Structures are given as structure tokens and as C-alpha cells.
Short mmCIF file of C-alpha atoms (C1' of nucleotides) in Angstrom, two decimals:
data_model
loop_
_atom_site.label_atom_id
_atom_site.label_comp_id
_atom_site.label_asym_id
_atom_site.label_seq_id
_atom_site.Cartn_x
_atom_site.Cartn_y
_atom_site.Cartn_z
CA MET A 1 44.43 -110.46 -126.99
CA SER A 2 42.60 -112.69 -129.20
CA ASN A 3 45.19 -115.71 -129.11
CA GLY A 4 47.10 -117.66 -126.86
CA SER A 5 50.42 -116.54 -127.80
CA ARG A 6 49.98 -113.32 -126.40
CA ALA A 7 51.36 -111.94 -122.71
CA GLY A 8 48.52 -111.81 -120.76
CA GLY A 9 46.60 -114.95 -121.96
CA THR A 10 46.91 -118.18 -120.52
CA LEU A 11 50.84 -117.88 -121.16
CA MET A 12 51.40 -116.14 -118.16
CA LYS A 13 50.58 -119.17 -116.29
CA LYS A 14 53.00 -121.08 -117.44
CA GLN A 15 55.77 -118.14 -116.96
CA GLU A 16 54.65 -117.74 -113.34
CA ARG A 17 54.85 -121.40 -112.73
CA GLN A 18 58.27 -121.71 -113.75
CA ARG A 19 59.64 -118.65 -111.91
CA TYR A 20 58.10 -120.34 -108.92
CA ILE A 21 59.63 -123.55 -109.66
CA ARG A 22 63.19 -121.54 -109.71
CA GLU A 23 62.71 -120.14 -106.20
CA LEU A 24 61.33 -123.43 -105.19
CA LEU A 25 65.15 -125.28 -106.50
CA LYS A 26 66.94 -122.90 -104.43
CA ALA A 27 64.83 -123.36 -100.91
CA ASN A 28 64.05 -127.10 -100.91
CA ASN A 29 65.49 -130.41 -101.82
CA ILE A 30 63.54 -131.46 -104.57
CA ASP A 31 64.35 -135.16 -105.65
CA LYS A 32 61.54 -135.91 -107.69
CA GLN A 33 58.97 -134.16 -110.00
CA GLU A 34 55.99 -134.93 -107.92
CA ASP A 35 57.93 -132.92 -105.18
CA PHE A 36 57.11 -129.79 -107.47
CA VAL A 37 53.67 -130.60 -107.68
CA ILE A 38 52.81 -130.76 -104.41
CA LEU A 39 54.89 -127.55 -103.43
CA LEU A 40 53.17 -125.80 -106.13
CA LYS A 41 49.81 -126.39 -104.89
CA LYS A 42 50.37 -124.85 -101.41
CA GLU A 43 51.36 -121.80 -103.34
CA GLY A 44 48.01 -122.11 -105.03
CA ILE A 45 49.19 -123.52 -108.27
CA THR A 46 47.43 -126.96 -109.52
CA VAL A 47 49.45 -128.92 -111.96
CA THR A 48 50.13 -132.16 -112.88
CA GLN A 49 53.81 -134.25 -113.35
CA ALA A 50 53.36 -134.26 -116.91
CA THR A 51 53.58 -130.37 -117.13
CA ILE A 52 56.13 -130.28 -114.60
CA SER A 53 58.81 -132.64 -116.89
CA ARG A 54 57.96 -130.36 -119.87
CA ASP A 55 58.57 -127.14 -117.25
CA ILE A 56 61.80 -129.11 -116.50
CA LYS A 57 63.04 -129.97 -120.00
CA GLU A 58 62.02 -126.37 -121.23
CA MET A 59 63.98 -124.93 -118.05
CA GLN A 60 66.57 -127.34 -118.65
CA LEU A 61 66.67 -128.56 -115.35
CA ILE A 62 68.86 -131.32 -113.95
CA LYS A 63 68.80 -134.04 -111.86
CA VAL A 64 71.90 -133.94 -109.83
CA PRO A 65 72.99 -137.27 -107.94
CA ALA A 66 74.48 -135.45 -104.39
CA THR A 67 77.45 -136.92 -102.58
CA ASP A 68 74.98 -138.37 -99.84
CA GLY A 69 73.47 -140.69 -102.43
CA THR A 70 70.08 -138.69 -102.81
CA TYR A 71 69.18 -136.74 -105.97
CA SER A 72 67.98 -132.98 -106.55
CA TYR A 73 66.71 -131.03 -108.90
CA ASN A 74 69.35 -127.82 -109.93
CA LEU A 75 69.64 -124.70 -111.86
CA PRO A 76 71.86 -125.83 -115.12
CA VAL A 77 75.29 -124.24 -114.37
CA GLN A 78 76.45 -126.04 -117.41
CA LYS A 79 73.63 -124.46 -119.36
CA GLN A 80 74.70 -121.33 -117.81
CA LEU A 81 77.96 -120.95 -118.81
CA ASN A 82 76.97 -121.11 -122.51
CA THR A 83 74.13 -118.71 -122.38
CA GLU A 84 76.54 -116.27 -120.57
CA LYS A 85 78.45 -116.20 -123.84
CA LYS A 86 75.61 -115.83 -126.25
CA LEU A 87 74.37 -112.87 -123.72
CA THR A 88 77.83 -111.23 -123.74
CA LYS A 89 77.82 -111.40 -127.49
CA THR A 90 74.27 -110.28 -128.08
CA LEU A 91 74.85 -107.55 -125.76
CA LYS A 92 77.97 -106.17 -127.45
CA ASP A 93 76.18 -106.32 -130.52
CA ALA A 94 73.04 -104.46 -129.71
CA PHE A 95 73.18 -102.96 -126.44
CA ILE A 96 72.16 -99.04 -126.53
CA SER A 97 71.50 -98.31 -122.96
CA THR A 98 69.99 -99.07 -119.50
CA ASP A 99 67.37 -97.52 -117.47
CA VAL A 100 66.69 -98.10 -113.91
CA GLN A 101 62.97 -96.79 -112.44
CA ASN A 102 61.53 -98.45 -109.13
CA GLU A 103 62.15 -102.34 -109.70
CA MET A 104 62.15 -102.42 -113.63
CA CYS A 105 65.25 -102.37 -115.48
CA LEU A 106 64.94 -101.24 -118.95
CA ILE A 107 67.47 -102.06 -121.70
CA LYS A 108 67.78 -100.60 -124.91
CA VAL A 109 69.00 -101.99 -127.64
CA THR A 110 69.28 -102.38 -131.45
CA PRO A 111 65.35 -102.71 -133.25
CA GLY A 112 64.95 -106.17 -133.14
CA SER A 113 67.36 -107.52 -130.57
CA GLY A 114 64.83 -106.85 -128.04
CA PRO A 115 63.05 -110.21 -127.89
CA ALA A 116 66.36 -112.40 -128.21
CA ILE A 117 67.94 -110.57 -125.11
CA VAL A 118 64.83 -111.28 -123.03
CA SER A 119 65.14 -114.91 -123.80
CA LEU A 120 68.65 -114.90 -122.61
CA ILE A 121 67.91 -113.21 -119.10
CA GLU A 122 65.37 -115.58 -118.90
CA GLN A 123 67.71 -118.20 -119.38
CA MET A 124 70.11 -117.14 -117.27
CA ASN A 125 68.09 -117.37 -113.94
CA TYR A 126 68.65 -114.73 -112.25
CA SER A 127 67.51 -115.09 -108.93
CA PHE A 128 66.50 -111.27 -108.64
CA VAL A 129 64.33 -111.34 -112.07
CA PHE A 130 60.72 -111.49 -111.64
CA GLY A 131 59.53 -111.22 -114.85
CA THR A 132 60.27 -109.60 -118.30
CA LEU A 133 58.83 -108.30 -121.43
CA GLY A 134 60.56 -108.17 -124.64
CA GLY A 135 59.59 -105.06 -127.06
CA ASP A 136 61.74 -104.46 -130.81
CA GLY A 137 64.06 -102.26 -129.76
CA SER A 138 64.16 -103.35 -125.84
CA ALA A 139 63.77 -105.34 -123.10
CA LEU A 140 61.96 -104.68 -119.80
CA ILE A 141 63.36 -106.73 -116.96
CA ILE A 142 61.08 -106.53 -113.69
CA CYS A 143 63.16 -107.23 -110.55
CA HIS A 144 61.81 -107.88 -107.14
CA SER A 145 63.20 -104.57 -105.88
CA ASN A 146 64.82 -101.51 -106.76
CA LYS A 147 68.23 -102.47 -105.50
CA ASP A 148 67.82 -105.82 -107.66
CA ALA A 149 66.94 -103.79 -110.60
CA LEU A 150 70.32 -101.44 -110.15
CA LYS A 151 72.25 -104.78 -110.14
CA LEU A 152 71.02 -105.88 -112.96
CA SER A 153 71.89 -102.62 -114.80
CA ARG A 154 75.33 -102.59 -113.33
CA ILE A 155 75.71 -106.33 -114.70
CA ILE A 156 74.77 -105.64 -117.93
CA ASN A 157 76.94 -102.46 -118.20
CA GLU A 158 80.13 -104.65 -117.04
CA ILE A 159 79.13 -107.34 -119.50
CA VAL A 160 79.51 -104.63 -122.21
CA ILE A 161 82.62 -103.18 -121.30
CA GLU A 162 84.42 -106.38 -120.42
CA MET B 1 93.50 -159.81 -101.08
CA SER B 2 91.30 -161.83 -99.60
CA ASN B 3 87.97 -159.25 -99.53
CA GLY B 4 86.12 -157.39 -102.25
CA SER B 5 87.61 -153.70 -101.58
CA ARG B 6 91.11 -154.37 -102.37
CA ALA B 7 92.45 -153.20 -105.95
CA GLY B 8 92.52 -155.94 -107.89
CA GLY B 9 90.07 -157.83 -107.04
CA THR B 10 86.16 -157.41 -108.93
CA LEU B 11 86.32 -153.62 -108.02
CA MET B 12 88.61 -152.90 -110.82
CA LYS B 13 86.05 -154.26 -113.13
CA LYS B 14 83.55 -151.00 -111.94
CA GLN B 15 86.27 -148.87 -112.37
CA GLU B 16 87.41 -149.88 -115.70
CA ARG B 17 83.46 -149.59 -116.67
CA GLN B 18 83.34 -146.06 -115.33
CA ARG B 19 86.40 -145.02 -117.27
CA TYR B 20 84.68 -146.22 -120.58
CA ILE B 21 81.61 -144.54 -119.16
CA ARG B 22 83.62 -141.46 -119.15
CA GLU B 23 84.87 -141.58 -122.65
CA LEU B 24 81.79 -142.77 -124.23
CA LEU B 25 79.93 -139.88 -122.79
CA LYS B 26 82.59 -137.50 -124.73
CA ALA B 27 82.34 -138.95 -127.89
CA ASN B 28 78.55 -139.96 -127.97
CA ASN B 29 75.48 -138.51 -127.34
CA ILE B 30 73.92 -140.55 -125.02
CA ASP B 31 70.41 -139.49 -123.83
CA LYS B 32 69.45 -143.18 -122.27
CA GLN B 33 71.14 -145.85 -119.59
CA GLU B 34 70.31 -148.54 -122.15
CA ASP B 35 72.49 -146.71 -124.47
CA PHE B 36 75.70 -147.25 -122.04
CA VAL B 37 74.62 -150.66 -122.04
CA ILE B 38 74.79 -150.93 -126.01
CA LEU B 39 77.72 -149.19 -126.29
CA LEU B 40 79.59 -151.16 -123.33
CA LYS B 41 78.65 -154.42 -124.69
CA LYS B 42 80.27 -153.36 -128.46
CA GLU B 43 83.66 -152.78 -125.73
CA GLY B 44 83.34 -156.33 -124.34
CA ILE B 45 81.67 -155.01 -121.33
CA THR B 46 78.44 -156.92 -120.33
CA VAL B 47 75.98 -155.06 -118.05
CA THR B 48 72.41 -154.18 -117.14
CA GLN B 49 70.79 -150.75 -116.99
CA ALA B 50 70.74 -151.36 -113.32
CA THR B 51 74.47 -151.25 -112.58
CA ILE B 52 74.58 -148.35 -114.97
CA SER B 53 71.76 -146.31 -112.93
CA ARG B 54 74.10 -147.12 -110.09
CA ASP B 55 77.27 -145.72 -112.10
CA ILE B 56 75.48 -142.74 -112.85
CA LYS B 57 74.62 -141.95 -109.11
CA GLU B 58 78.22 -142.66 -108.09
CA MET B 59 79.62 -140.91 -111.10
CA GLN B 60 77.11 -137.87 -110.28
CA LEU B 61 76.73 -137.80 -114.12
CA ILE B 62 73.36 -135.84 -114.92
CA LYS B 63 70.98 -135.71 -117.74
CA VAL B 64 70.77 -132.73 -119.40
CA PRO B 65 67.97 -131.43 -121.28
CA ALA B 66 69.67 -129.87 -124.79
CA THR B 67 68.09 -127.27 -126.63
CA ASP B 68 67.27 -129.14 -129.59
CA GLY B 69 64.84 -130.92 -127.33
CA THR B 70 66.46 -134.06 -126.74
CA TYR B 71 68.31 -135.21 -123.60
CA SER B 72 72.33 -136.31 -123.00
CA TYR B 73 74.01 -137.27 -120.31
CA ASN B 74 77.16 -135.27 -118.82
CA LEU B 75 79.73 -134.92 -116.71
CA PRO B 76 78.54 -132.56 -114.02
CA VAL B 77 80.66 -129.29 -114.02
CA GLN B 78 78.55 -128.18 -111.35
CA LYS B 79 80.48 -130.65 -109.26
CA GLN B 80 83.58 -130.35 -111.20
CA LEU B 81 83.77 -126.68 -109.40
CA ASN B 82 83.63 -128.01 -106.00
CA THR B 83 85.83 -130.67 -106.60
CA GLU B 84 88.31 -128.17 -108.04
CA LYS B 85 88.37 -125.94 -104.75
CA LYS B 86 89.25 -128.94 -102.42
CA LEU B 87 91.63 -130.31 -104.80
CA THR B 88 93.09 -127.11 -104.52
CA LYS B 89 93.01 -126.87 -100.96
CA THR B 90 94.15 -130.17 -100.67
CA LEU B 91 97.37 -129.52 -102.72
CA LYS B 92 98.10 -126.40 -101.14
CA ASP B 93 97.93 -127.90 -97.96
CA ALA B 94 100.01 -131.49 -98.84
CA PHE B 95 101.79 -130.86 -102.08
CA ILE B 96 105.55 -131.67 -102.09
CA SER B 97 106.42 -132.52 -105.47
CA THR B 98 105.57 -134.16 -109.16
CA ASP B 99 107.41 -136.38 -111.37
CA VAL B 100 106.69 -137.76 -114.45
CA GLN B 101 107.72 -141.22 -116.04
CA ASN B 102 106.64 -142.07 -119.66
CA GLU B 103 102.63 -141.81 -118.81
CA MET B 104 102.70 -141.54 -114.97
CA CYS B 105 102.92 -138.71 -113.20
CA LEU B 106 103.75 -139.29 -109.58
CA ILE B 107 102.69 -136.68 -107.24
CA LYS B 108 104.37 -136.42 -103.94
CA VAL B 109 102.72 -135.17 -100.81
CA THR B 110 102.82 -135.52 -97.02
CA PRO B 111 102.14 -138.57 -95.51
CA GLY B 112 98.51 -139.69 -95.37
CA SER B 113 97.25 -137.28 -98.07
CA GLY B 114 97.68 -139.90 -101.25
CA PRO B 115 94.51 -141.43 -101.07
CA ALA B 116 92.08 -137.69 -100.61
CA ILE B 117 94.35 -136.89 -104.00
CA VAL B 118 93.80 -139.46 -105.93
CA SER B 119 90.17 -139.56 -104.94
CA LEU B 120 89.98 -135.92 -105.97
CA ILE B 121 92.00 -136.62 -109.30
CA GLU B 122 89.17 -139.02 -110.06
CA GLN B 123 86.59 -137.00 -109.34
CA MET B 124 87.66 -134.37 -111.52
CA ASN B 125 87.50 -136.66 -114.67
CA TYR B 126 90.33 -135.40 -116.48
CA SER B 127 89.73 -137.20 -120.01
CA PHE B 128 93.64 -137.63 -119.84
CA VAL B 129 93.84 -139.71 -116.83
CA PHE B 130 93.82 -143.74 -117.25
CA GLY B 131 93.90 -144.60 -113.89
CA THR B 132 95.19 -143.95 -110.44
CA LEU B 133 97.05 -145.38 -107.28
CA GLY B 134 96.92 -143.95 -104.10
CA GLY B 135 99.65 -144.44 -101.83
CA ASP B 136 100.19 -143.07 -98.35
CA GLY B 137 102.50 -139.98 -99.32
CA SER B 138 102.27 -140.53 -102.83
CA ALA B 139 99.70 -140.14 -105.98
CA LEU B 140 100.38 -142.37 -108.71
CA ILE B 141 98.17 -140.72 -111.93
CA ILE B 142 98.58 -142.84 -114.87
CA CYS B 143 97.69 -140.81 -118.18
CA HIS B 144 96.91 -142.33 -121.43
CA SER B 145 100.07 -140.47 -122.93
CA ASN B 146 103.64 -138.97 -121.59
CA LYS B 147 102.53 -135.66 -123.16
CA ASP B 148 99.32 -136.38 -121.02
CA ALA B 149 101.28 -136.89 -117.75
CA LEU B 150 103.16 -133.53 -118.53
CA LYS B 151 100.05 -131.65 -118.83
CA LEU B 152 98.77 -133.13 -115.50
CA SER B 153 102.18 -132.40 -113.89
CA ARG B 154 102.13 -129.02 -115.22
CA ILE B 155 98.33 -128.78 -113.79
CA ILE B 156 99.24 -129.39 -110.62
CA ASN B 157 101.97 -127.22 -110.19
CA GLU B 158 99.92 -124.19 -111.41
CA ILE B 159 97.11 -125.38 -108.84
CA VAL B 160 99.35 -125.02 -106.11
CA ILE B 161 101.29 -121.34 -107.01
CA GLU B 162 97.94 -120.10 -108.01
"C1'" DA C 1 50.18 -121.94 -128.02
"C1'" DG C 2 49.37 -125.14 -122.99
"C1'" DT C 3 47.62 -128.75 -120.30
"C1'" DG C 4 46.08 -133.29 -117.90
"C1'" DA C 5 45.05 -138.52 -118.41
"C1'" DA C 6 46.28 -141.97 -119.67
"C1'" DT C 7 50.60 -144.53 -121.19
"C1'" DA C 8 54.90 -145.86 -122.79
"C1'" DA C 9 59.93 -145.57 -121.59
"C1'" DA C 10 63.42 -145.00 -118.61
"C1'" DA C 11 65.47 -145.13 -114.39
"C1'" DA C 12 65.83 -146.50 -109.57
"C1'" DT C 13 65.54 -149.48 -106.10
"C1'" DT C 14 64.73 -154.41 -103.75
"C1'" DC C 15 65.96 -158.30 -103.49
"C1'" DA C 16 68.66 -162.40 -103.91
"C1'" DA C 17 72.82 -163.87 -104.85
"C1'" DG C 18 77.88 -164.25 -105.69
"C1'" DC D 1 80.69 -154.89 -101.54
"C1'" DT D 2 79.27 -155.63 -106.86
"C1'" DT D 3 76.16 -157.12 -109.41
"C1'" DG D 4 71.45 -158.82 -112.68
"C1'" DA D 5 66.27 -159.77 -112.65
"C1'" DA D 6 62.43 -158.08 -111.35
"C1'" DT D 7 60.35 -154.59 -109.63
"C1'" DT D 8 58.82 -150.41 -108.58
"C1'" DT D 9 59.23 -145.31 -109.12
"C1'" DT D 10 59.78 -141.73 -111.78
"C1'" DT D 11 59.98 -139.19 -116.32
"C1'" DA D 12 58.58 -138.37 -120.63
"C1'" DT D 13 55.21 -138.58 -124.36
"C1'" DT D 14 51.07 -139.48 -126.49
"C1'" DC D 15 46.45 -138.40 -127.41
"C1'" DA D 16 42.65 -135.40 -126.65
"C1'" DC D 17 40.59 -131.40 -125.49
"C1'" DT D 18 40.68 -126.27 -125.19
#
DNA sequence: AGTGAATAAAAATTCAAG
DNA sequence: CTTGAATTTTTATTCACT
């Protein structure tokens, strides 16, 4: 708990902000980074455009020219395809089991694979995922609801058997 | 032949440039619009960044943040998905037959549907398509080679029966 | 580590003009 | 309608700080 790289430190703020960004993307038509700054302020999160630029880079969001002549930031379908492949491969390799309790889905994997799984699931930008926690031999995925957690569990199991 | 909106006028230049842009995308890792300006100059096409910006908007290219921390312009997979759906629908509705001669593929369709088909095929950004010509009841697709034309013909027919 | 303020760099648009 | 030059706007990065 003494340095910044641990969960629960200032790090959490970024993760939470990026979660909001993901939500905002779906609801609004955002055509510039300042819009994120403004919308986040309404949620009580104060950041500058510089931070948003970094978030966008990290989340690999893309600015898409729409048919109607406007621009809008979007989730990266492109990237998604690659990520899904990696997730599939990693899961097939390391998967042991899933467990669901309330809104949480615990994915048990072979030792050492937890962080990789968590990272990939983060990258998938599943709308129903609220947060993640990576252990050594497990990945705890916190969803919005029990229904969502079951959904994720189903998805994971389908990936493994596919 | 008196105004700028007709094929064969100055319009052709834009179309050709955008064709080059599509090619450049695949070959190079382009992270800024100036790169297009420079690469196009090597092809003998002189334009400014302003024009590239407009092309990018029109072609709906996206700037993708890569995993390695760089950016690169890409073809829009996202858009592609929608376009493919429209193409499928339109073809199923209007398709009559395909004919291949040399590097050309002639798609015969019901009267009035030619331009729509051409527009959709343009939007598909098929790498093997060199140019298009839309008639009333037909779409002439010029590919790079006879093999490519046959490939397109196969694709079109597969779409129709799918 | 993550961030903001300032700045540099890149991209979009405006304003002629062909 | 298409473009370039100039400009504005937006976005990325640098630098300092924590």
C-alpha cells in the first residue's frame, strides 16, 4: 500500500475514469477530447485534455469519420478482433473453471496466467464488466449484476470449448 | 462534360489519389497525414495536408493507437461491417449475373441499381479493385488482374447465395 | 506509477480561387 | 465541386511535480 502501482492507490482513479469513458462513448456522440473533459466533470471527475489523450491512446479508442460528416470516438472493433484471438488462445491454454457469486465471476486459471487474462478481458471492453482484479491463478471479474456475471461465465466457457 | 461532377473531369484526380492512399495504407505504417503527402509526392501526386484531411474524412479512415505506443492510419473495419451488410442486401435484391473479361468484372443488376452497387464496392476498399464504373443496370469493376476479377466474381456470387 | 500546465505537433476547417 | 494557403482547432507530448 506504499507505492502507486497497487490497486487502491491513485491508480484506481485512472481505472475508474476509463470505465466512465467507456460508458460515455456508448451514450453520447463525442467528437473531441474536450467533450470527455466536460462530461466527466459532470460525473465529478476532473481531468484535463492531456489525460484524456493518454487514456485514448491507452484504450486505443479511435476517432471515426461518420457518414454524416461528423467525427465520433468509438470503441475499437478492429483491435477487438485481435484481442479476442489472444483471449481465446490464452484461455484454451490456462483455463480451469469459472465460479459466479453475486455480480462477480471468478475465473480460475493455471498459476501465473491471472494477470494476462485480466488484461485481455479489460481490453475486450465488455460493457457489462465493472472492474477486474488479477490474482496469480485467478481473475476476478466484477460485473454490473449477477445476470452479467453469469453471462460472462457463459462467454468464457463458450470460448474454451469452441 | 461541361461541369466538374462528371467522370473524366478533375474529379478523376481525387479518385485516383484515394486509390493510392488505400494502397499506401497497406504497405506503410503511416502515423500522420504529412506522411501521405510525402509518399504521394514520390508517386508524382502533389497535394497538401488539407486535402489529405478531407480524403481521410471521406474515406472514413481511422487513426489507430497501436499496442507499441505508435499511431497508424487504417482502413475502417468498423465501417466495413456495415457496408458489407448493405452490399449483401442490395445484391440479393438486384443481382442478375457476373461476367469476367480480362481484368474486368461486369456485374449485371436490375435497372437503377448499378450506381449503388458501385458505391458500395468502392466503400468495401477491396485491395484488388482498381477502379469502378457505374451504369444503370450494371457495375463494371476493374481489378488489377484477371485473377482478381475472377476472385471478385466469386465473392459476389457467394454473397448472393449466402 | 499518474497528472496538469504549457507547448509542440497534427488535423480540420475557413477562405479564396480555379 | 476540388484544392492550397492560412488559420483554427484539436490532439499529443514535454517537463515539472507529486
